[in-house]
Amino acid sequence: MIFTQVDQRTRHFIAGLPKAELHVHIEGTLTPTRRWEIAARNGIRLPYADITALTASMDFEAPDAPTYLQKFLAAYYEGIEVLRTPEDFRDLTVDYLANCRDERVLYAELSFDPQAHTSRGVALAAVMEGLAEGRRIGRQELGVETNLILCINRDRPVDTAVSALTEARKFRDQIMGIGLDSDELYNPPAKFRAVYDLARSEGYRLTAHCDVDQPATRENIRQCLDILKVERIDHGINAIEDPALVDEARARGITFTTCPTWRQIDTAPRRVDRIRKMYDQGLKVTLNTDDPGLFASGTMGKMLPAVMVAGGFTFAEMAQLMINAFEGAWIDDGLRHALLGRTREYMLDWGNDK
Ligand code: HPA
Ligand code: ZN
């Protein structure tokens, strides 16, 4: 339905545009088909007759925003229970990165949730081994560069977050940054001050979720800036409701990883007007898929043409949104320079092609 509104030229432009995404949960890339297959090989009987019934079960719509996040998270955590072995994490990662190659996503920062695995008896070493092998295949065979973000589950006790960071020391060289995800209600950023102080002292880059339209969302964004001292905010769209937050985020060059994702019941990308406003106010906005295995919006190549049309973004503005991602990425200057060069070349060719 959405795609009939997107003309051929727009689709062609997006297909070739060099892309990055900074906000994608690798566990949230698990598709119903892959989930079904991994369950079968691990001897897990899912309580659904077939893949169609399984897909239908991922119905996390709710009329009001706060319970929407909780319903979504219930579907997300149910889904990842099938992930048990290094091979599961490898296959998950390779599926996602093969699609990145096909859609010209040249760089991706993959969030992962160690506590959601260790708490069900899956060793961190198994998770890390699978992710490392998937990323190696991504780099060597698919030409996609990645980094990892260890996300703290904010709805779990703080001491388990500290344990997760302590255990992650063995894999320090594989992990670029720390994030904060899961249920935001009653779990404000300030709860994790000590965890972020520890992470900062260990040299991690720092981001945190401030999910859209959550209660206390502006206060949470303020805490991320003042207490956690993050350099990026995942989502953070409600910042535009507070001019002081906008000024400060702009002055500090905070990158916002927004997600105009949509669900089966939606007929168009969500949040686009507000993302457009952030962009027009000079905030460093990026576009991301968050959980492409669960959302109808899917992967970057599918999502972006509809977002471009819905938001009235020009070709140059779409390129700038990708430049924002390359600039906000946690990569060295050599890779950044190369990626920005690819965008420049693409836009020159596109301009010459008219
Ligand atoms: N928000 C919070 N936690 C999450 C999300 C999200 O969008 N996806 C996976 N964990
Ligand atoms: Zn997220």
Coordinates of C-alpha atoms and ligand atoms in Angstrom, one line a residue:
M1 CA 0.0 0.0 0.0
I2 CA 2.7 2.4 1.0
F3 CA 4.9 1.4 -2.0
T4 CA 2.4 2.4 -4.6
Q5 CA 3.1 6.0 -3.5
V6 CA 6.8 5.8 -4.2
D7 CA 7.9 6.5 -7.7
Q8 CA 10.6 4.5 -9.6
R9 CA 13.2 7.3 -9.4
T10 CA 12.9 7.6 -5.6
R11 CA 13.3 3.8 -5.2
H12 CA 16.3 3.8 -7.5
F13 CA 17.9 6.6 -5.6
I14 CA 17.4 5.0 -2.2
A15 CA 18.6 1.6 -3.5
G16 CA 22.0 3.0 -4.5
L17 CA 22.4 5.5 -1.7
P18 CA 25.3 4.5 0.7
K19 CA 23.7 3.9 4.1
A20 CA 24.5 3.3 7.7
E21 CA 22.3 2.4 10.7
L22 CA 23.3 3.1 14.2
H23 CA 20.2 1.8 16.0
V24 CA 19.3 -1.8 15.3
H25 CA 18.9 -4.6 17.9
I26 CA 20.5 -7.7 16.5
E27 CA 18.0 -9.8 18.3
G28 CA 15.2 -7.7 16.8
T29 CA 16.3 -8.6 13.3
L30 CA 15.1 -12.2 14.0
T31 CA 12.5 -12.9 11.3
P32 CA 9.6 -15.4 11.9
T33 CA 11.1 -17.8 9.4
R34 CA 14.5 -17.8 11.0
R35 CA 13.0 -18.1 14.4
W36 CA 11.0 -21.1 13.3
E37 CA 14.0 -22.8 11.8
I38 CA 16.3 -22.1 14.8
A39 CA 13.6 -23.4 17.2
A40 CA 13.4 -26.6 15.2
R41 CA 17.1 -27.3 15.2
N42 CA 17.3 -26.6 18.9
G43 CA 14.4 -29.0 19.6
I44 CA 12.1 -26.2 20.9
R45 CA 8.4 -26.6 20.2
L46 CA 6.9 -23.2 19.6
P47 CA 3.2 -22.9 20.6
Y48 CA 2.1 -22.1 17.1
A49 CA 0.8 -24.3 14.3
D50 CA 3.0 -22.8 11.6
I51 CA 5.0 -19.7 10.6
T52 CA 1.8 -17.8 9.6
A53 CA 0.4 -18.3 13.1
L54 CA 3.7 -17.3 14.6
T55 CA 3.8 -14.1 12.6
A56 CA 0.2 -13.3 13.7
S57 CA 1.3 -13.8 17.3
M58 CA 3.6 -10.8 17.0
D59 CA 0.7 -8.5 17.5
F60 CA 2.0 -5.9 19.8
E61 CA -0.4 -3.1 18.9
A62 CA -2.0 -1.2 21.7
P63 CA -4.0 2.0 21.6
D64 CA -1.8 4.0 24.0
A65 CA 1.9 4.6 23.8
P66 CA 3.1 3.4 27.2
T67 CA 1.6 -0.1 27.1
Y68 CA 2.6 -0.3 23.4
L69 CA 6.3 -0.4 24.4
Q70 CA 5.6 -3.1 27.0
K71 CA 3.6 -5.2 24.5
F72 CA 6.3 -4.8 21.9
L73 CA 8.9 -5.9 24.4
A74 CA 6.9 -9.0 25.4
A75 CA 6.9 -10.1 21.7
Y76 CA 10.6 -9.3 21.4
Y77 CA 11.7 -11.3 24.5
E78 CA 9.5 -14.2 23.6
G79 CA 11.1 -14.3 20.1
I80 CA 14.7 -14.4 21.3
E81 CA 14.2 -17.4 23.6
V82 CA 15.1 -19.7 20.6
L83 CA 18.6 -18.2 20.5
R84 CA 20.8 -20.6 22.4
T85 CA 24.1 -21.5 20.6
P86 CA 26.9 -19.6 18.9
E87 CA 25.5 -20.7 15.5
D88 CA 22.2 -19.1 16.3
F89 CA 23.8 -15.8 16.9
R90 CA 26.0 -16.2 13.9
D91 CA 23.1 -17.0 11.6
L92 CA 21.1 -14.1 12.9
T93 CA 24.0 -11.7 12.3
V94 CA 24.7 -13.1 8.8
D95 CA 21.1 -12.8 7.8
Y96 CA 21.0 -9.2 8.8
L97 CA 24.4 -8.3 7.2
A98 CA 23.6 -10.2 3.9
N99 CA 20.6 -7.9 3.6
C100 CA 22.8 -4.9 4.4
R101 CA 25.0 -5.8 1.5
D102 CA 22.0 -6.1 -0.8
E103 CA 20.6 -2.8 0.3
R104 CA 23.9 -0.9 0.4
V105 CA 24.0 -0.5 4.2
L106 CA 27.8 -0.1 4.4
Y107 CA 28.1 0.2 8.2
A108 CA 25.9 -0.9 11.1
E109 CA 26.2 -0.6 14.9
L110 CA 24.5 -3.7 16.3
S111 CA 23.0 -3.4 19.8
F112 CA 22.7 -6.7 21.8
D113 CA 21.2 -7.6 25.2
P114 CA 23.5 -9.8 27.2
Q115 CA 21.3 -9.9 30.3
A116 CA 18.4 -11.2 28.2
H117 CA 20.6 -14.2 27.3
T118 CA 22.7 -14.9 30.5
S119 CA 19.5 -14.7 32.6
R120 CA 18.1 -17.7 30.7
G121 CA 21.3 -19.7 31.0
V122 CA 23.0 -18.8 27.7
A123 CA 26.6 -18.0 28.3
L124 CA 28.0 -14.6 27.3
A125 CA 30.9 -16.5 25.6
A126 CA 28.4 -18.2 23.3
V127 CA 26.7 -14.9 22.4
M128 CA 30.0 -13.3 21.7
E129 CA 31.4 -16.2 19.7
G130 CA 28.4 -16.2 17.4
L131 CA 28.4 -12.4 17.0
A132 CA 32.1 -12.3 16.3
E133 CA 31.8 -15.0 13.6
G134 CA 28.8 -13.3 12.0
R135 CA 30.7 -10.0 12.0
R136 CA 33.8 -11.6 10.5
I137 CA 31.6 -13.0 7.6
G138 CA 30.0 -9.6 7.3
R139 CA 33.3 -7.8 6.9
Q140 CA 35.2 -10.4 4.8
E141 CA 32.5 -11.9 2.6
L142 CA 29.8 -9.3 2.5
G143 CA 31.7 -6.0 2.7
V144 CA 29.7 -4.7 5.7
E145 CA 31.5 -3.1 8.6
T146 CA 30.0 -3.3 12.1
N147 CA 30.5 -2.4 15.7
L148 CA 28.8 -3.7 18.8
I149 CA 26.8 -1.9 21.5
L150 CA 26.2 -3.7 24.7
C151 CA 22.7 -2.6 25.8
I152 CA 21.8 -2.6 29.5
N153 CA 18.2 -3.8 30.2
R154 CA 16.9 -0.9 32.3
D155 CA 14.1 -3.0 33.8
R156 CA 16.5 -5.3 35.5
P157 CA 18.3 -4.5 38.8
V158 CA 21.4 -2.3 38.6
D159 CA 23.7 -4.9 40.1
T160 CA 23.0 -7.2 37.1
A161 CA 24.0 -4.3 34.8
V162 CA 27.3 -4.0 36.7
S163 CA 27.8 -7.8 36.5
A164 CA 27.2 -7.6 32.7
L165 CA 29.8 -4.9 32.3
T166 CA 32.3 -6.8 34.5
E167 CA 31.8 -10.0 32.5
A168 CA 32.1 -8.1 29.3
R169 CA 35.7 -7.1 30.2
K170 CA 36.9 -10.4 28.6
F171 CA 35.4 -9.2 25.3
R172 CA 36.3 -5.5 25.7
D173 CA 38.0 -5.2 22.4
Q174 CA 34.9 -6.4 20.6
I175 CA 32.5 -3.9 22.2
M176 CA 32.5 -0.3 21.1
G177 CA 29.8 1.2 23.3
I178 CA 27.1 0.9 25.9
G179 CA 23.4 1.5 25.5
L180 CA 20.3 1.4 27.7
D181 CA 17.1 -0.3 26.4
S182 CA 13.9 -2.2 27.5
D183 CA 11.1 -0.9 29.6
E184 CA 11.5 2.8 30.4
L185 CA 8.5 3.2 32.8
Y186 CA 9.9 3.7 36.3
N187 CA 13.4 3.0 35.0
P188 CA 14.9 6.5 34.5
P189 CA 18.4 7.0 33.2
A190 CA 19.5 8.3 36.7
K191 CA 19.1 4.7 38.0
F192 CA 22.2 3.8 35.9
R193 CA 24.5 6.7 36.9
A194 CA 27.1 4.3 38.5
V195 CA 26.9 1.9 35.5
Y196 CA 27.6 4.7 33.1
D197 CA 30.4 6.1 35.2
L198 CA 32.0 2.7 35.2
A199 CA 31.5 2.3 31.4
R200 CA 33.0 5.8 30.8
S201 CA 36.0 4.9 32.9
E202 CA 36.5 1.8 30.8
G203 CA 36.6 3.9 27.6
Y204 CA 33.2 2.9 26.1
R205 CA 31.2 5.2 23.9
L206 CA 27.8 6.0 25.4
T207 CA 24.2 6.1 24.2
A208 CA 20.8 5.4 25.8
H209 CA 17.2 4.9 24.7
C210 CA 14.6 7.6 25.4
D211 CA 11.7 5.9 23.7
V212 CA 9.0 7.9 22.0
D213 CA 6.1 9.4 24.0
Q214 CA 7.0 7.7 27.3
P215 CA 5.9 9.2 30.5
A216 CA 8.6 11.6 31.8
T217 CA 10.3 11.4 28.4
R218 CA 11.7 15.0 28.5
E219 CA 13.0 14.5 32.0
N220 CA 14.7 11.3 30.8
I221 CA 16.4 13.0 27.9
R222 CA 17.6 15.7 30.3
Q223 CA 19.0 13.0 32.6
C224 CA 20.8 11.3 29.7
L225 CA 22.5 14.6 28.9
D226 CA 23.3 15.7 32.4
I227 CA 23.8 12.5 34.4
L228 CA 24.8 9.7 31.9
K229 CA 26.6 12.2 29.7
V230 CA 25.8 10.3 26.5
E231 CA 26.9 11.4 23.0
R232 CA 23.9 9.9 21.3
I233 CA 20.3 9.3 22.2
D234 CA 18.3 6.4 20.7
H235 CA 14.9 7.8 19.6
G236 CA 14.8 11.0 21.7
I237 CA 12.1 12.5 19.4
N238 CA 10.3 14.3 22.3
A239 CA 13.3 16.6 22.7
I240 CA 11.6 18.9 20.2
E241 CA 8.9 19.8 22.8
D242 CA 11.5 21.6 24.9
P243 CA 13.5 24.5 23.3
A244 CA 16.2 24.3 26.0
L245 CA 16.7 20.6 25.2
V246 CA 16.9 21.3 21.5
D247 CA 19.5 24.1 22.0
E248 CA 21.6 22.0 24.3
A249 CA 21.5 18.9 22.0
R250 CA 22.5 21.1 19.1
A251 CA 25.3 22.8 20.9
R252 CA 26.7 19.4 22.1
G253 CA 26.3 17.8 18.7
I254 CA 24.1 15.0 20.1
T255 CA 23.2 12.4 17.4
F256 CA 19.6 11.2 17.6
T257 CA 18.9 7.7 16.2
T258 CA 15.3 8.0 15.3
C259 CA 13.1 5.1 14.0
P260 CA 10.1 5.9 11.8
T261 CA 9.1 2.3 11.9
W262 CA 5.5 1.1 11.4
R263 CA 3.4 -1.9 12.4
Q264 CA 1.0 -4.1 10.4
I265 CA -1.9 -2.0 11.4
D266 CA -0.3 1.3 10.3
T267 CA -0.7 2.6 6.8
A268 CA 2.3 4.9 6.8
P269 CA 5.6 5.5 8.6
R270 CA 5.2 6.9 12.1
R271 CA 6.8 9.9 13.7
V272 CA 7.9 11.4 10.4
D273 CA 6.5 14.9 11.0
R274 CA 8.5 15.1 14.2
I275 CA 11.6 13.7 12.7
R276 CA 11.3 16.3 9.9
K277 CA 11.0 19.0 12.6
M278 CA 14.2 17.8 14.3
Y279 CA 16.0 17.9 11.0
D280 CA 14.7 21.4 10.3
Q281 CA 15.8 22.5 13.7
G282 CA 19.4 21.5 12.9
L283 CA 19.6 18.5 15.1
K284 CA 21.8 15.6 14.0
V285 CA 19.1 13.1 13.1
T286 CA 19.6 9.6 11.7
L287 CA 17.1 7.1 10.4
N288 CA 17.1 3.5 11.7
T289 CA 15.0 0.3 11.7
D290 CA 15.3 -0.7 15.4
D291 CA 13.8 -4.2 15.2
P292 CA 13.3 -5.0 11.5
G293 CA 12.3 -8.6 12.2
L294 CA 9.2 -7.4 14.1
F295 CA 8.1 -4.3 12.4
A296 CA 6.2 -4.1 9.1
S297 CA 8.6 -1.4 8.1
G298 CA 11.4 -4.0 7.9
T299 CA 14.9 -3.2 6.7
M300 CA 16.4 0.1 5.6
G301 CA 15.9 -0.5 1.9
K302 CA 12.2 -1.1 2.4
M303 CA 11.6 1.6 5.1
L304 CA 13.5 4.6 3.6
P305 CA 11.6 5.2 0.3
A306 CA 8.3 5.5 2.3
V307 CA 9.9 7.8 4.9
M308 CA 11.4 10.0 2.1
V309 CA 7.9 10.5 0.6
A310 CA 6.0 10.9 3.9
G311 CA 8.6 13.4 5.3
G312 CA 8.9 15.3 2.0
F313 CA 12.7 14.8 2.2
T314 CA 14.6 15.7 -1.0
F315 CA 17.4 13.5 -2.5
A316 CA 20.0 15.9 -0.9
E317 CA 18.3 15.7 2.5
M318 CA 18.2 11.9 2.4
A319 CA 21.9 11.9 1.6
Q320 CA 22.4 14.3 4.5
L321 CA 20.5 12.0 6.9
M322 CA 23.0 9.2 5.9
I323 CA 25.9 11.7 6.3
N324 CA 24.6 12.3 9.8
A325 CA 24.9 8.6 10.5
F326 CA 28.5 8.4 9.1
E327 CA 29.4 11.4 11.2
G328 CA 27.8 10.1 14.4
A329 CA 29.2 6.6 13.9
W330 CA 31.7 5.2 16.4
I331 CA 34.4 4.5 13.8
D332 CA 37.9 5.8 13.1
D333 CA 38.5 8.8 10.8
G334 CA 39.9 6.6 8.0
L335 CA 36.7 4.6 7.7
R336 CA 34.6 7.7 8.2
H337 CA 36.4 9.5 5.4
A338 CA 35.9 6.5 3.1
L339 CA 32.2 6.3 3.8
L340 CA 31.6 10.0 3.4
G341 CA 33.6 9.8 0.1
R342 CA 31.1 7.1 -1.2
T343 CA 28.2 9.4 -0.4
R344 CA 29.9 12.4 -2.2
E345 CA 30.6 10.3 -5.3
Y346 CA 27.1 8.9 -5.4
M347 CA 25.5 12.4 -5.1
L348 CA 27.9 13.7 -7.8
D349 CA 26.9 10.8 -10.2
W350 CA 23.3 11.3 -9.4
G351 CA 23.5 15.1 -10.1
N352 CA 25.3 14.4 -13.4
D353 CA 22.7 11.9 -14.4
K354 CA 19.8 14.3 -14.5
Ligands
HPA1 N1 13.0 0.1 22.9 C1 13.4 -0.4 24.1 N2 14.0 -1.6 24.2 C2 14.2 -2.3 23.1 C3 13.7 -1.8 21.8 C4 13.1 -0.6 21.8 O1 12.7 -0.1 20.7 N3 14.0 -2.8 20.9 C5 14.6 -3.8 21.6 N4 14.7 -3.5 22.9
ZN2 ZN 15.9 0.5 20.1

